[in-house]
Short mmCIF file of C-alpha atoms in Angstrom, two decimals:
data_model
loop_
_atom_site.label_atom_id
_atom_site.label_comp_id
_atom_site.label_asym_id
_atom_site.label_seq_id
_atom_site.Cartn_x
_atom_site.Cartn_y
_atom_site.Cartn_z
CA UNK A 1 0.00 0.00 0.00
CA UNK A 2 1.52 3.30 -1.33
CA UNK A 3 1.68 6.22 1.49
CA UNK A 4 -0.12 9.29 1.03
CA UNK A 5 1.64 11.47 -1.57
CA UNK A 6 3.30 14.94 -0.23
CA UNK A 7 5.07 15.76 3.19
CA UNK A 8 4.86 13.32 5.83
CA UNK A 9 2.50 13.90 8.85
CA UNK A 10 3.02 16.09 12.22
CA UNK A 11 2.95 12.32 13.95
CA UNK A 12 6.35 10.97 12.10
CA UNK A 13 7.98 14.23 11.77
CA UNK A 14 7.83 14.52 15.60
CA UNK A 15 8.55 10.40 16.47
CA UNK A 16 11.15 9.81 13.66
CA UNK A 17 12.70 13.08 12.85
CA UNK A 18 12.78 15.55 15.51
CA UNK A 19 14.53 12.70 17.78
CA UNK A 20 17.14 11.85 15.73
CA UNK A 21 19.01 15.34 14.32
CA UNK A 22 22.79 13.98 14.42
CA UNK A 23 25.72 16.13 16.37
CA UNK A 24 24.44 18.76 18.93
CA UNK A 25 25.64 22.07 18.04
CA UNK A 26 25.34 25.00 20.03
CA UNK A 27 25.42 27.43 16.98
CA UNK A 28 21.93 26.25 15.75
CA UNK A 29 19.74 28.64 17.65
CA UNK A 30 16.04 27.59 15.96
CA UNK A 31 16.09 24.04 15.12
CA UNK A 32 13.92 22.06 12.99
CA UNK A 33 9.84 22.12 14.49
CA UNK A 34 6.64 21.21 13.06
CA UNK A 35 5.47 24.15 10.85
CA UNK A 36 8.62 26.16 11.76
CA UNK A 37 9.93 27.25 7.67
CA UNK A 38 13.83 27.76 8.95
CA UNK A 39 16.63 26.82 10.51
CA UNK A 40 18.66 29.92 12.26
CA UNK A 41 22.09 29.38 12.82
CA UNK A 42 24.93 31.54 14.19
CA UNK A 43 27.86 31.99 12.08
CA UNK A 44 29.56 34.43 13.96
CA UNK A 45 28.88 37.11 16.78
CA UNK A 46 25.84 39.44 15.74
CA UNK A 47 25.24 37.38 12.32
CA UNK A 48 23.18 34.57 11.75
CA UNK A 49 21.85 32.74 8.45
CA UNK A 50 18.29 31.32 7.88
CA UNK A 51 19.03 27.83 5.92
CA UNK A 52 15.75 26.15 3.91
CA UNK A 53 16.08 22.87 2.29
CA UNK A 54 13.25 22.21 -0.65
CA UNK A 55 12.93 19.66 -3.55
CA UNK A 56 13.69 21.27 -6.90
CA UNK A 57 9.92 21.34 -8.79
CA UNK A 58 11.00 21.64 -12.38
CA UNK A 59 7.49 21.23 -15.01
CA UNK A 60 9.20 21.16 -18.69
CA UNK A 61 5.60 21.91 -19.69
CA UNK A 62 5.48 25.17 -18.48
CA UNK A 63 8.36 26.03 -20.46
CA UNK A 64 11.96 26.99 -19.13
CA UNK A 65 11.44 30.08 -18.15
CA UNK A 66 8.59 29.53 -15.99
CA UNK A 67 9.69 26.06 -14.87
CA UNK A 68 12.88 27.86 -13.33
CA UNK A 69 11.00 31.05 -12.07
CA UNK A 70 8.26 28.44 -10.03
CA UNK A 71 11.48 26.25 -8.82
CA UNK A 72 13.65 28.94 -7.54
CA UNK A 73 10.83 31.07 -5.95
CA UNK A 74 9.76 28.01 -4.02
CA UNK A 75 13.14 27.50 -2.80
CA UNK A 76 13.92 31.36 -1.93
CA UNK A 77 10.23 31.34 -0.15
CA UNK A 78 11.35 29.59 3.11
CA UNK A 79 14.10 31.55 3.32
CA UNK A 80 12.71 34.93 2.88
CA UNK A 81 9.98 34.13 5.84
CA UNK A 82 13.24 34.43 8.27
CA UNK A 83 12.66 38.71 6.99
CA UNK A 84 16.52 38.09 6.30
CA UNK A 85 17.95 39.37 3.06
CA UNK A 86 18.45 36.35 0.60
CA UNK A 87 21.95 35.17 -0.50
CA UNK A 88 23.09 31.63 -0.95
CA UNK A 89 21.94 28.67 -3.19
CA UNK A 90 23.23 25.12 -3.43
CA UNK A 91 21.42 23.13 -5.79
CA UNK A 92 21.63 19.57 -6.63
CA UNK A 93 19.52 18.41 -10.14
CA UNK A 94 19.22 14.61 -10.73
CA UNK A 95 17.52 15.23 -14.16
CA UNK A 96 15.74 12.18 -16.54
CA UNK A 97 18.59 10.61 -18.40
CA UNK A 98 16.40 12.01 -21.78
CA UNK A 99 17.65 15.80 -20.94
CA UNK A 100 19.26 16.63 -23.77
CA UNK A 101 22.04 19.25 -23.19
CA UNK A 102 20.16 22.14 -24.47
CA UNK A 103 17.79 21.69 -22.48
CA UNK A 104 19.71 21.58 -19.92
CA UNK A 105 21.28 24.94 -20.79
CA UNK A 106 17.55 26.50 -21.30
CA UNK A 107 16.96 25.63 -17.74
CA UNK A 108 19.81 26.56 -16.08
CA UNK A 109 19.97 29.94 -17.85
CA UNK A 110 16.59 30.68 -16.52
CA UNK A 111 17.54 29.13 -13.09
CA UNK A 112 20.67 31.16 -13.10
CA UNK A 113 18.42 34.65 -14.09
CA UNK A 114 16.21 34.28 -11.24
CA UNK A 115 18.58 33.96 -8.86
CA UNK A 116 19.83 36.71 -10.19
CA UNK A 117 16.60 38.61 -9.78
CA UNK A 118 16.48 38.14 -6.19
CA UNK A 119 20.62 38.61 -5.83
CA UNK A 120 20.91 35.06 -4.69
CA UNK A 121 24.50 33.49 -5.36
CA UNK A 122 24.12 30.12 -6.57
CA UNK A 123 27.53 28.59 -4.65
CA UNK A 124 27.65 24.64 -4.56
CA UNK A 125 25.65 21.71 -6.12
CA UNK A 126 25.82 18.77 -8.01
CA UNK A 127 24.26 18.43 -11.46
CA UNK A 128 23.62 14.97 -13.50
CA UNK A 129 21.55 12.66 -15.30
CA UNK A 130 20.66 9.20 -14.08
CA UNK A 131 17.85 6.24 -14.22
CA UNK A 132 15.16 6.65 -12.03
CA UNK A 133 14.60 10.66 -12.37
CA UNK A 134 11.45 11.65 -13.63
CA UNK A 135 10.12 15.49 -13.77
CA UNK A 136 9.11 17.41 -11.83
CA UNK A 137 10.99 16.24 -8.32
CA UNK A 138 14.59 16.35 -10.11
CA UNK A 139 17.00 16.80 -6.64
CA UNK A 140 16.37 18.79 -4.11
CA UNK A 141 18.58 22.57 -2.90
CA UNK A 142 19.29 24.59 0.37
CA UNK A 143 18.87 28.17 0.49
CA UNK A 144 20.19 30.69 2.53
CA UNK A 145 19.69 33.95 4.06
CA UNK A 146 21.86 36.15 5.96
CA UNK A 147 21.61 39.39 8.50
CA UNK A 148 21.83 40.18 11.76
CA UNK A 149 20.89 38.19 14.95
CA UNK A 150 18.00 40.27 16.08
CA UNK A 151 16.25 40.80 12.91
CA UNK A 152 14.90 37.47 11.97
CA UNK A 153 11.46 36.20 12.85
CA UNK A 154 10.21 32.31 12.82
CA UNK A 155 6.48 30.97 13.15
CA UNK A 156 7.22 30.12 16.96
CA UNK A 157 7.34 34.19 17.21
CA UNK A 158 3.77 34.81 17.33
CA UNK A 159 2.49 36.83 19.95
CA UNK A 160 -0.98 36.79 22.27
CA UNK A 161 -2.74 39.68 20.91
CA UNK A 162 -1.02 39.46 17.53
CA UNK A 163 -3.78 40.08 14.47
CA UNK A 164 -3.64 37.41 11.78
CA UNK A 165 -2.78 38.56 8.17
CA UNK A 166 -3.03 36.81 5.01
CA UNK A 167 -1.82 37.83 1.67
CA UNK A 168 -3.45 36.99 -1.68
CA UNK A 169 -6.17 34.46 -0.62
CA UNK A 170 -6.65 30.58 -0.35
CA UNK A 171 -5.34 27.99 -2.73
CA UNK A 172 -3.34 30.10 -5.38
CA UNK A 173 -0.62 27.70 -5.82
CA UNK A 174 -3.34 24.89 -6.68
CA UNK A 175 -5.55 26.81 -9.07
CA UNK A 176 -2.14 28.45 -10.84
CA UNK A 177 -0.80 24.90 -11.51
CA UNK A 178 -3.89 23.48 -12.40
CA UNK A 179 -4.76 26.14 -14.96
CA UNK A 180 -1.11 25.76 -16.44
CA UNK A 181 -0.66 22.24 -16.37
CA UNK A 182 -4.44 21.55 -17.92
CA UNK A 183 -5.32 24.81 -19.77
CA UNK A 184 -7.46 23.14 -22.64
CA UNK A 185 -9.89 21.49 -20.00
CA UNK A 186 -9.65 24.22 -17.45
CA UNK A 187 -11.23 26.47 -19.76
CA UNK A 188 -13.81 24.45 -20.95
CA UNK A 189 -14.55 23.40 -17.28
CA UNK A 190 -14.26 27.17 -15.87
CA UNK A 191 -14.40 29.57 -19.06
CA UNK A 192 -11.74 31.01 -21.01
CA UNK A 193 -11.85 34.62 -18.91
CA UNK A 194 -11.81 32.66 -15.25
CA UNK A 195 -8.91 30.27 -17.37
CA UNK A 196 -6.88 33.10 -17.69
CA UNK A 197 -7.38 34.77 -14.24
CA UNK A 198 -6.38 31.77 -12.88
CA UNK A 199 -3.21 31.36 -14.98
CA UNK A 200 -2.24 34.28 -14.34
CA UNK A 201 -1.66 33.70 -10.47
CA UNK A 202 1.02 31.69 -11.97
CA UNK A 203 3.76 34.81 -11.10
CA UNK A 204 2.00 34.55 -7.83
CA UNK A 205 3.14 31.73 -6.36
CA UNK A 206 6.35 33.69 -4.23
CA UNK A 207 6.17 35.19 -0.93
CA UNK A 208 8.93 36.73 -1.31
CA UNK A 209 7.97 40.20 -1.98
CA UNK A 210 5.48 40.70 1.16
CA UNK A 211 8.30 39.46 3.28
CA UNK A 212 10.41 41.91 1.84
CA UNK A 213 7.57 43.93 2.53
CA UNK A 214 7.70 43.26 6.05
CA UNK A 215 11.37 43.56 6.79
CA UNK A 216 11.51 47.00 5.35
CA UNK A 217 8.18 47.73 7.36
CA UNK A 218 9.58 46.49 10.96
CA UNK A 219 10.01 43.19 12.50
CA UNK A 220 9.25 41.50 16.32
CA UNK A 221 7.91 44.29 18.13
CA UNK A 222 7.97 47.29 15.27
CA UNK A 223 5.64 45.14 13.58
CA UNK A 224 5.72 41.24 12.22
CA UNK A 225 6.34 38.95 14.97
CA UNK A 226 5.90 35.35 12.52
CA UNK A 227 5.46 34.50 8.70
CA UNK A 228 4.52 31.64 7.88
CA UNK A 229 3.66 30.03 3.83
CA UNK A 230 0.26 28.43 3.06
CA UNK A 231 2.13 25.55 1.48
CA UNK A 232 0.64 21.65 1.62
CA UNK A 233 -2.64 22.00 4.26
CA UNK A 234 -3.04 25.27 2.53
CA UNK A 235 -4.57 28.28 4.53
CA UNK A 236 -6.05 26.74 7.12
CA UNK A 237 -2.95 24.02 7.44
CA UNK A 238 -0.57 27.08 7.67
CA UNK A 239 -2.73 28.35 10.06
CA UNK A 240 -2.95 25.70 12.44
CA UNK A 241 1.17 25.08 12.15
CA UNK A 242 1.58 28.48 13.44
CA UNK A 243 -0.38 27.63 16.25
CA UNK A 244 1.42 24.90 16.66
CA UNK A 245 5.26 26.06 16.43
CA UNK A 246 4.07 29.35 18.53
CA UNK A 247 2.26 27.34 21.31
CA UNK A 248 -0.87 29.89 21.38
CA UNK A 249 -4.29 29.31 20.32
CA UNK A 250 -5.96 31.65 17.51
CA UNK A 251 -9.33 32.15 16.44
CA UNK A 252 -9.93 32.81 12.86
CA UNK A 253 -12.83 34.02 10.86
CA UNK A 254 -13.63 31.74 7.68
CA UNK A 255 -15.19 34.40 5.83
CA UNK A 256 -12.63 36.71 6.36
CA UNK A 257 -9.88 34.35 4.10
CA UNK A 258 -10.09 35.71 0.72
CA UNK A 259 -10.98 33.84 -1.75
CA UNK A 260 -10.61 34.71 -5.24
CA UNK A 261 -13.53 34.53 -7.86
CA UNK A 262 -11.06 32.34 -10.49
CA UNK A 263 -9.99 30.30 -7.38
CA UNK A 264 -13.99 29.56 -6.47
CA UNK A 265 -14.10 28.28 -9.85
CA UNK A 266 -10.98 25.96 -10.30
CA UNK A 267 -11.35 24.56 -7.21
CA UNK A 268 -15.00 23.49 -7.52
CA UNK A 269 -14.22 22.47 -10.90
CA UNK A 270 -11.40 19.73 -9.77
CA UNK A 271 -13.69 18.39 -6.13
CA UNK A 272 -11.32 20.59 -3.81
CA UNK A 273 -11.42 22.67 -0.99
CA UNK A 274 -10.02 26.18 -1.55
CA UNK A 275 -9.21 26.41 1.92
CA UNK A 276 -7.09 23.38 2.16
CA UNK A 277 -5.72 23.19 -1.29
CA UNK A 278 -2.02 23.96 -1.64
CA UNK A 279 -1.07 27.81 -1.46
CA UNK A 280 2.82 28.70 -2.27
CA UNK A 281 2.21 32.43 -2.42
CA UNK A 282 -0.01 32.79 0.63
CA UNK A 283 1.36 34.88 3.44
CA UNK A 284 0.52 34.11 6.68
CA UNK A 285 2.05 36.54 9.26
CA UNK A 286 1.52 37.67 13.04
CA UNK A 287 1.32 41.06 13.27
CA UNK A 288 1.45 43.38 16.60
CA UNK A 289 -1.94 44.51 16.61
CA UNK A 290 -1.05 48.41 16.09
CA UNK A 291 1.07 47.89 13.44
CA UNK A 292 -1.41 45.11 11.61
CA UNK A 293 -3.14 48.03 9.81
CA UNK A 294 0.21 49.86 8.77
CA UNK A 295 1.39 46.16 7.22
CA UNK A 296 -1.39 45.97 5.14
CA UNK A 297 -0.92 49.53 3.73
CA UNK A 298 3.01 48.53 2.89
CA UNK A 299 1.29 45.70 1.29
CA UNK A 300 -1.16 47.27 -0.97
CA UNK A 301 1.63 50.01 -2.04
CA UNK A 302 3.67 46.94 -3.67
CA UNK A 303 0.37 45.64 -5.18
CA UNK A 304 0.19 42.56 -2.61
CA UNK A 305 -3.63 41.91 -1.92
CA UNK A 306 -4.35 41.24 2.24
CA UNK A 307 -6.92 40.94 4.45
CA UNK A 308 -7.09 40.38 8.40
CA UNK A 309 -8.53 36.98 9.35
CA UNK A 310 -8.21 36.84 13.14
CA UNK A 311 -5.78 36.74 16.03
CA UNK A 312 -3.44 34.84 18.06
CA UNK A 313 -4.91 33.72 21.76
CA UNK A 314 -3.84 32.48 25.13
CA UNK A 315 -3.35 28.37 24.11
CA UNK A 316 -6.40 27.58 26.78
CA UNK A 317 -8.73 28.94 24.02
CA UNK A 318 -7.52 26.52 21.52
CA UNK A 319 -7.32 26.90 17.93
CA UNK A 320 -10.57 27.46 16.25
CA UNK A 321 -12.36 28.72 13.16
CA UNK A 322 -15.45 30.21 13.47
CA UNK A 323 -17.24 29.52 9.82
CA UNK A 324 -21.01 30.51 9.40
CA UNK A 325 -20.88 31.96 12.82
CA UNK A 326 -20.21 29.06 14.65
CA UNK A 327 -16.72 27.54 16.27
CA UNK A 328 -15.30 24.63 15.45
CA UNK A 329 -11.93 23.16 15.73
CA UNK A 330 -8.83 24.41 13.56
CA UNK A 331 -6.72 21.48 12.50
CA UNK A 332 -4.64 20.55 9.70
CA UNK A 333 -6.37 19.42 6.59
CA UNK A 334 -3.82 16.24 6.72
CA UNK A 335 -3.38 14.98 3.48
CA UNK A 336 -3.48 17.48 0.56
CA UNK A 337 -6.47 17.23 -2.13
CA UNK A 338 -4.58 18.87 -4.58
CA UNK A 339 -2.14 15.71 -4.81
CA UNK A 340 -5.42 13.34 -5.66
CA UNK A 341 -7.17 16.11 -7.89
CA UNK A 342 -3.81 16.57 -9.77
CA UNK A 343 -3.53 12.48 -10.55
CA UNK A 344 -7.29 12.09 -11.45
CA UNK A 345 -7.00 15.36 -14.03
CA UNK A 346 -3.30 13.98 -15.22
CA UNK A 347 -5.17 10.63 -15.95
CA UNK A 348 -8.28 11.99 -17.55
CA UNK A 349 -6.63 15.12 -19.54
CA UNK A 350 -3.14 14.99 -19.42
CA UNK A 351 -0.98 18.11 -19.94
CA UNK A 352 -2.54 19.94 -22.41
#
């Protein structure tokens, strides 16, 4: 029996990883935690570096540039959430034996330009062909971000009293890549007008820029206290790993999580829940609550949609989402239902 496809659950994370970790070292100052995004480690007195590591998510189909852009912004995502300035990049590809060398060069000169883009120094990796390698999961990178040792935030930040604010709305990631990957059926399913909306969320799929947003703005106590991505889970699996890593409870307003009008539509189009559906893109951050209002004015100078969902509580209140007016419990989606969509449409359509 095959295991559920996409990260492994908060129960073997915490029982197989967390209790083996290798060497103690008493440089790494944030180890790795359940919904925490980064490591922080110190590299020298005053300086410390956030360090991601992400599988590299290359789709050919896309084309090159786009492929690169989606792979490299989903690696440099982690790493911006520290609110430290990006620098460092090793990347290892383990491409399809079938990659033809220029190819090869395509990618890597689109790789190479968005790095550039964000002034992120590619410095180490590995780079072959071998038997086994299949698009899109072709090797995996660490990224790394650098600054000083009181201006980085993590998700374990979060304050009581902090407001809750969320950038861009539910499920982006999932409707982008469906409406790229399936465009033909999408906009028969959808329309050609709701089609295109949705594809063009594609260049939304990076937090970078609102966490940019937010180190220029003020971190900890001048402003964001936690950022955290709406990755696998989506918004409300983001949501309840911050109240996880951060220990408090939260109450959040369903209503309140936009939800864009092309999203509605993919997502009831492929069976899934908007709200739990995949979200690379999605900002979720803590904000001290007389600063939340400022954030979201940074925000909409840049362009970068947000909207206030709810607040961080004492833990004794417990997570919980209040939908329709009434409370129920906030918990992690588990499993993903973009990974299930995805197959069905891949098996039905293929990439059109």
């Amino acid at each position: 029996m095959k295991s559920p496809a996409g990260k492994v659950g908060a129960r073997v994370f915490e029982q197989v990883i967390l209790r083996h970790l290798g060497a103690r070292d008493p440089d790494v100052i944030v180890g790795p935690a359940y919904g925490v995004d980064v490591g922080i480690v110190r590299l020298c007195p005053g300086r410390v570096a956030a360090v991601t590591a992400d599988p590299v998510f290359v789709v050919p189909a896309y084309g090159w540039q786009r492929a690169a852009w989606f792979a490299v912004h989903v690696l440099a995502s982690d790493a911006a959430l520290s609110g430290l300035p990006l620098r460092w990049l090793a990347v290892d590809l383990n491409l399809p034996r079938d990659t033809s060398d220029e190819d090869l060069e395509a990618l890597w000169l689109a790789w190479s330009q968005a790095c550039d883009d964000l002034g992120v120094a590619v410095v180490a990796g590995h780079t072959g062909r071998y038997d086994g390698c299949a698009w899109p999961m072709v090797g995996g990178a660490t990224c790394a971000a650098v600054g000083a040792d009181d201006a980085y935030v993590t998700p374990a930040m979060a304050q009581v009293g902090d407001l809750l604010v969320v950038t861009k709305g539910a499920a982006i990631e999932a409707t982008a890549l469906f409406a790229a990957t399936f465009p033909d059926a999408i906009a028969e399913a959808v329309g050609h007008a709701a089609w295109a909306a949705a594809d063009g969320l594609f260049e939304a799929m990076t937090v970078v820029p609102e966490a940019r947003v937010a180190a220029e703005f003020g971190l900890r106590d001048a402003g964001v206290t936690a950022m955290h991505d709406a990755t696998e889970g989506g918004v409300l699996g983001g949501l309840a790993e911050l109240a996880g890593a951060s220990g408090h409870g939260l109450r959040v307003v369903a209503e309140d999580i936009p939800v864009r009008a092309e999203v509605r539509a993919v997502c009831a189009a492929v069976g899934i829940d908007p709200y739990a559906a995949i979200s690379e893109g999605t900002l979720i951050a803590a904000v001290r609550p007389a600063h939340a209002e400022g954030y979201g004015a940074a925000l909409q100078a840049e362009g970068i949609d947000a909207a206030i969902v709810g607040e961080v509580v004492p833990a004794r209140h417990g997570a919980v989402l209040v939908r329709a007016g009434r409370d129920e419990v906030l918990q992690h989606p588990g499993v993903d239902p973009f990974w299930s969509a995805f197959d069905r449409w891949a098996q039905a359509h293929g990439p059109s």
